[in-house]
Amino acid sequence: MGTCWPKREDKSTVARPASPPKCDTFATMKLRLLLPPTAALVLCAAAWLYAQPAADPLVEGLRLVEVASVADAAEQLYGQRIYMSHDMRPILTAKFAGPAVTVLLKKEEHHEGAAASQGMLDAIDAAPAGSVYVIVLEDGLDIAGIGGLMSTAMKYRGLAGAVVDASVRDLPQIKRLQFPVFSRGIVPSTSIDHYRFAGANIQVTCAGARVNPNDIIVADEDGVAVVPRAHAAEILKKAQELDNTEHGMVPFIEKFRSIRDAVAKFGRI
């Protein structure tokens, strides 16, 4: 999908969570003796939270707005479609946002086993907490791109979610984990011996939307959109305006019982 965005220098970074403190300083040891165990644990947790680096405000903001407003914002500002196709659906109800870690697998029959797909696993182990794993399988709607084991690794590494341009399997495990996964289908098949790892953190086209590493993925029950990092601030601001307008229309419609008058007053549909 050809898309022409104005160039802008990208200085955004994704904060990595620091390790929890051990709370072993003289002061905290003394407090442990003076405070009940529960209070001491609360104190340690508060100290750890205070020590965390500031979260990315763009990611945090985009997590709060509706994906429909994000899609509308990009279209109104730039005339661009940034959302994925209608069949990219959640395994369970979820809403998340995070910077993209991309993986591409290409179709190839072979007998090398899992070694040919090692790169997709390495990408999980290298992904920062809070990121979104975006995996694309070439012509892969009848192949499971991820399953229960990869989902377990992503959950316990602190990833925000996964978006799979293919199908998934091991639904009971994924649902038990409560790990947010969007995919284009559900199948029992495997990619092993049928696909080969072709790259990580490269530009991919996922369900019709172009994704670059570190673009911000936003997802909710309406679907998935990809916010180009260079335009995230403008798109977020516009999406917030659209959200506020639409949410303000609801009580107006309830009171006056007219969608026509609401649209005339607020200019939003």
One Martini backbone bead per residue (centre of mass of N, CA, C, O) as a GRO file, in nm:
protein
  269
    1MET     BB    1   0.089   0.040   0.029
    2GLY     BB    2   0.089   0.355  -0.068
    3THR     BB    3   0.275   0.595   0.137
    4CYS     BB    4   0.287   0.955   0.210
    5TRP     BB    5   0.503   1.095   0.438
    6PRO     BB    6   0.620   1.325   0.615
    7LYS     BB    7   0.918   1.414   0.726
    8ARG     BB    8   1.059   1.310   1.053
    9GLU     BB    9   1.218   1.324   1.331
   10ASP     BB   10   1.292   1.044   1.555
   11LYS     BB   11   1.299   1.066   1.931
   12SER     BB   12   1.171   0.818   2.025
   13THR     BB   13   1.113   0.619   2.319
   14VAL     BB   14   1.131   0.317   2.509
   15ALA     BB   15   1.057   0.223   2.813
   16ARG     BB   16   1.224   0.034   3.055
   17PRO     BB   17   1.187  -0.161   3.301
   18ALA     BB   18   1.288  -0.187   3.605
   19SER     BB   19   1.410  -0.346   3.853
   20PRO     BB   20   1.326  -0.453   4.137
   21PRO     BB   21   1.380  -0.378   4.445
   22LYS     BB   22   1.534  -0.515   4.740
   23CYS     BB   23   1.527  -0.347   5.005
   24ASP     BB   24   1.856  -0.335   5.150
   25THR     BB   25   1.876  -0.099   5.303
   26PHE     BB   26   1.907   0.039   5.606
   27ALA     BB   27   1.634   0.186   5.606
   28THR     BB   28   1.454  -0.057   5.515
   29MET     BB   29   1.540  -0.252   5.738
   30LYS     BB   30   1.434  -0.078   5.967
   31LEU     BB   31   1.138  -0.063   5.868
   32ARG     BB   32   1.080  -0.365   5.886
   33LEU     BB   33   1.097  -0.369   6.202
   34LEU     BB   34   0.863  -0.141   6.245
   35LEU     BB   35   0.687  -0.276   6.033
   36PRO     BB   36   0.463  -0.436   5.895
   37PRO     BB   37   0.478  -0.647   5.634
   38THR     BB   38   0.270  -0.504   5.450
   39ALA     BB   39   0.389  -0.217   5.472
   40ALA     BB   40   0.668  -0.289   5.360
   41LEU     BB   41   0.570  -0.379   5.080
   42VAL     BB   42   0.439  -0.113   5.000
   43LEU     BB   43   0.696   0.055   5.019
   44CYS     BB   44   0.857  -0.098   4.803
   45ALA     BB   45   0.656  -0.058   4.571
   46ALA     BB   46   0.666   0.250   4.575
   47ALA     BB   47   0.968   0.274   4.518
   48TRP     BB   48   0.962   0.132   4.244
   49LEU     BB   49   0.760   0.320   4.098
   50TYR     BB   50   0.928   0.582   4.139
   51ALA     BB   51   1.182   0.454   3.966
   52GLN     BB   52   1.041   0.471   3.711
   53PRO     BB   53   1.026   0.540   3.405
   54ALA     BB   54   0.878   0.719   3.189
   55ALA     BB   55   0.625   0.693   3.001
   56ASP     BB   56   0.498   0.690   2.696
   57PRO     BB   57   0.271   0.931   2.610
   58LEU     BB   58   0.170   0.820   2.339
   59VAL     BB   59   0.093   0.539   2.428
   60GLU     BB   60  -0.090   0.618   2.662
   61GLY     BB   61  -0.290   0.785   2.493
   62LEU     BB   62  -0.365   0.560   2.278
   63ARG     BB   63  -0.487   0.361   2.489
   64LEU     BB   64  -0.749   0.557   2.554
   65VAL     BB   65  -0.838   0.555   2.275
   66GLU     BB   66  -1.012   0.498   1.998
   67VAL     BB   67  -0.959   0.334   1.707
   68ALA     BB   68  -1.164   0.489   1.538
   69SER     BB   69  -1.035   0.769   1.597
   70VAL     BB   70  -0.760   0.705   1.479
   71ALA     BB   71  -0.851   0.645   1.191
   72ASP     BB   72  -0.990   0.919   1.144
   73ALA     BB   73  -0.748   1.102   1.197
   74ALA     BB   74  -0.567   1.005   0.961
   75GLU     BB   75  -0.771   1.071   0.738
   76GLN     BB   76  -0.813   1.378   0.802
   77LEU     BB   77  -0.505   1.465   0.799
   78TYR     BB   78  -0.380   1.249   0.542
   79GLY     BB   79  -0.555   1.037   0.375
   80GLN     BB   80  -0.512   0.765   0.553
   81ARG     BB   81  -0.474   0.422   0.591
   82ILE     BB   82  -0.415   0.238   0.925
   83TYR     BB   83  -0.589  -0.016   0.905
   84MET     BB   84  -0.692  -0.327   0.936
   85SER     BB   85  -0.852  -0.580   0.849
   86HIS     BB   86  -1.157  -0.725   0.939
   87ASP     BB   87  -1.008  -1.020   1.018
   88MET     BB   88  -0.874  -0.872   1.263
   89ARG     BB   89  -0.909  -1.055   1.562
   90PRO     BB   90  -0.992  -1.126   1.878
   91ILE     BB   91  -0.972  -1.373   2.114
   92LEU     BB   92  -1.006  -1.145   2.329
   93THR     BB   93  -1.088  -0.900   2.514
   94ALA     BB   94  -0.911  -0.596   2.407
   95LYS     BB   95  -0.672  -0.326   2.513
   96PHE     BB   96  -0.398  -0.172   2.328
   97ALA     BB   97  -0.051  -0.040   2.339
   98GLY     BB   98   0.247  -0.032   2.116
   99PRO     BB   99   0.546  -0.104   2.005
  100ALA     BB  100   0.682  -0.242   1.728
  101VAL     BB  101   0.759  -0.591   1.662
  102THR     BB  102   0.892  -0.739   1.379
  103VAL     BB  103   0.787  -1.029   1.169
  104LEU     BB  104   0.912  -1.254   0.904
  105LEU     BB  105   0.757  -1.511   0.703
  106LYS     BB  106   0.845  -1.755   0.459
  107LYS     BB  107   0.760  -1.963   0.214
  108GLU     BB  108   0.901  -2.303   0.283
  109GLU     BB  109   1.002  -2.609   0.206
  110HIS     BB  110   1.136  -2.828   0.467
  111HIS     BB  111   1.388  -3.010   0.711
  112GLU     BB  112   1.487  -2.808   0.972
  113GLY     BB  113   1.281  -2.710   1.147
  114ALA     BB  114   1.309  -2.476   1.404
  115ALA     BB  115   1.572  -2.337   1.300
  116ALA     BB  116   1.423  -2.165   1.068
  117SER     BB  117   1.257  -2.000   1.326
  118GLN     BB  118   1.437  -1.865   1.547
  119GLY     BB  119   1.395  -1.555   1.502
  120MET     BB  120   1.104  -1.537   1.629
  121LEU     BB  121   1.210  -1.600   1.918
  122ASP     BB  122   1.428  -1.384   1.951
  123ALA     BB  123   1.229  -1.144   1.932
  124ILE     BB  124   1.098  -1.195   2.202
  125ASP     BB  125   1.359  -1.188   2.389
  126ALA     BB  126   1.419  -0.876   2.274
  127ALA     BB  127   1.166  -0.754   2.374
  128PRO     BB  128   1.019  -0.505   2.511
  129ALA     BB  129   0.839  -0.397   2.738
  130GLY     BB  130   0.520  -0.307   2.585
  131SER     BB  131   0.523  -0.447   2.330
  132VAL     BB  132   0.438  -0.546   1.987
  133TYR     BB  133   0.378  -0.843   1.820
  134VAL     BB  134   0.451  -0.861   1.466
  135ILE     BB  135   0.328  -1.119   1.250
  136VAL     BB  136   0.422  -1.245   0.919
  137LEU     BB  137   0.264  -1.467   0.685
  138GLU     BB  138   0.302  -1.588   0.390
  139ASP     BB  139   0.023  -1.710   0.303
  140GLY     BB  140  -0.109  -1.781   0.634
  141LEU     BB  141  -0.419  -1.854   0.709
  142ASP     BB  142  -0.353  -2.190   0.750
  143ILE     BB  143  -0.145  -2.081   0.973
  144ALA     BB  144   0.028  -2.090   1.269
  145GLY     BB  145   0.213  -1.836   1.417
  146ILE     BB  146   0.093  -1.895   1.705
  147GLY     BB  147   0.089  -2.001   2.054
  148GLY     BB  148   0.119  -2.089   2.379
  149LEU     BB  149   0.429  -2.054   2.415
  150MET     BB  150   0.466  -1.770   2.291
  151SER     BB  151   0.255  -1.636   2.474
  152THR     BB  152   0.396  -1.692   2.738
  153ALA     BB  153   0.655  -1.536   2.679
  154MET     BB  154   0.519  -1.261   2.630
  155LYS     BB  155   0.380  -1.224   2.899
  156TYR     BB  156   0.653  -1.267   3.083
  157ARG     BB  157   0.790  -1.010   2.924
  158GLY     BB  158   0.556  -0.774   2.896
  159LEU     BB  159   0.378  -0.770   2.667
  160ALA     BB  160   0.091  -0.624   2.529
  161GLY     BB  161   0.094  -0.795   2.246
  162ALA     BB  162  -0.055  -0.957   1.949
  163VAL     BB  163  -0.006  -0.964   1.582
  164VAL     BB  164  -0.155  -1.189   1.330
  165ASP     BB  165  -0.070  -1.268   0.991
  166ALA     BB  166  -0.270  -1.520   1.062
  167SER     BB  167  -0.292  -1.783   1.263
  168VAL     BB  168  -0.402  -1.972   1.552
  169ARG     BB  169  -0.328  -2.159   1.853
  170ASP     BB  170  -0.409  -2.264   2.165
  171LEU     BB  171  -0.664  -2.129   2.306
  172PRO     BB  172  -0.676  -2.227   2.602
  173GLN     BB  173  -0.403  -2.100   2.680
  174ILE     BB  174  -0.452  -1.806   2.596
  175LYS     BB  175  -0.702  -1.766   2.777
  176ARG     BB  176  -0.564  -1.836   3.044
  177LEU     BB  177  -0.352  -1.598   3.018
  178GLN     BB  178  -0.476  -1.330   2.903
  179PHE     BB  179  -0.353  -1.275   2.617
  180PRO     BB  180  -0.327  -1.045   2.371
  181VAL     BB  181  -0.484  -1.150   2.056
  182PHE     BB  182  -0.447  -1.105   1.707
  183SER     BB  183  -0.626  -1.251   1.423
  184ARG     BB  184  -0.734  -1.431   1.110
  185GLY     BB  185  -0.740  -1.711   1.279
  186ILE     BB  186  -0.814  -2.074   1.334
  187VAL     BB  187  -0.569  -2.337   1.381
  188PRO     BB  188  -0.372  -2.655   1.405
  189SER     BB  189  -0.123  -2.567   1.273
  190THR     BB  190   0.215  -2.537   1.134
  191SER     BB  191   0.526  -2.371   1.037
  192ILE     BB  192   0.696  -2.607   1.051
  193ASP     BB  193   0.856  -2.678   0.740
  194HIS     BB  194   0.697  -2.413   0.581
  195TYR     BB  195   0.887  -2.194   0.713
  196ARG     BB  196   1.092  -1.886   0.708
  197PHE     BB  197   1.294  -1.676   0.835
  198ALA     BB  198   1.318  -1.306   0.718
  199GLY     BB  199   1.280  -1.109   0.974
  200ALA     BB  200   1.352  -0.825   1.194
  201ASN     BB  201   1.276  -0.514   1.220
  202ILE     BB  202   1.085  -0.463   0.969
  203GLN     BB  203   0.909  -0.398   0.706
  204VAL     BB  204   0.552  -0.450   0.698
  205THR     BB  205   0.249  -0.620   0.589
  206CYS     BB  206  -0.050  -0.605   0.791
  207ALA     BB  207  -0.347  -0.652   0.689
  208GLY     BB  208  -0.286  -0.381   0.488
  209ALA     BB  209  -0.064  -0.261   0.690
  210ARG     BB  210   0.188  -0.059   0.756
  211VAL     BB  211   0.496  -0.166   0.936
  212ASN     BB  212   0.713  -0.023   1.163
  213PRO     BB  213   0.942  -0.004   1.370
  214ASN     BB  214   0.786   0.167   1.648
  215ASP     BB  215   0.529   0.172   1.586
  216ILE     BB  216   0.191   0.224   1.689
  217ILE     BB  217  -0.013  -0.006   1.837
  218VAL     BB  218  -0.373  -0.029   1.809
  219ALA     BB  219  -0.629  -0.196   2.020
  220ASP     BB  220  -0.963  -0.328   1.977
  221GLU     BB  221  -1.281  -0.435   1.900
  222ASP     BB  222  -1.256  -0.280   1.614
  223GLY     BB  223  -0.930  -0.320   1.600
  224VAL     BB  224  -0.638  -0.230   1.398
  225ALA     BB  225  -0.375   0.015   1.431
  226VAL     BB  226  -0.118   0.228   1.266
  227VAL     BB  227   0.111   0.453   1.409
  228PRO     BB  228   0.314   0.669   1.301
  229ARG     BB  229   0.561   0.799   1.480
  230ALA     BB  230   0.586   1.085   1.332
  231HIS     BB  231   0.239   1.116   1.385
  232ALA     BB  232   0.138   1.065   1.680
  233ALA     BB  233   0.071   1.342   1.804
  234GLU     BB  234  -0.145   1.433   1.597
  235ILE     BB  235  -0.329   1.184   1.614
  236LEU     BB  236  -0.388   1.196   1.913
  237LYS     BB  237  -0.517   1.475   1.927
  238LYS     BB  238  -0.746   1.416   1.726
  239ALA     BB  239  -0.865   1.167   1.871
  240GLN     BB  240  -0.942   1.316   2.130
  241GLU     BB  241  -1.140   1.510   1.997
  242LEU     BB  242  -1.330   1.292   1.883
  243ASP     BB  243  -1.400   1.156   2.147
  244ASN     BB  244  -1.517   1.403   2.295
  245THR     BB  245  -1.741   1.459   2.097
  246GLU     BB  246  -1.887   1.185   2.101
  247HIS     BB  247  -1.933   1.169   2.411
  248GLY     BB  248  -2.107   1.439   2.408
  249MET     BB  249  -2.351   1.323   2.230
  250VAL     BB  250  -2.499   1.118   2.403
  251PRO     BB  251  -2.665   1.301   2.603
  252PHE     BB  252  -2.805   1.457   2.377
  253ILE     BB  253  -2.958   1.220   2.252
  254GLU     BB  254  -3.103   1.131   2.510
  255LYS     BB  255  -3.255   1.403   2.550
  256PHE     BB  256  -3.357   1.469   2.228
  257ARG     BB  257  -3.387   1.225   2.029
  258SER     BB  258  -3.147   1.324   1.802
  259ILE     BB  259  -2.917   1.272   1.553
  260ARG     BB  260  -2.942   1.519   1.369
  261ASP     BB  261  -2.894   1.739   1.587
  262ALA     BB  262  -2.618   1.633   1.682
  263VAL     BB  263  -2.466   1.663   1.414
  264ALA     BB  264  -2.523   1.964   1.376
  265LYS     BB  265  -2.376   2.050   1.645
  266PHE     BB  266  -2.093   1.858   1.632
  267GLY     BB  267  -1.989   1.727   1.350
  268ARG     BB  268  -2.049   1.404   1.411
  269ILE     BB  269  -2.037   1.034   1.278
   0.00000   0.00000   0.00000
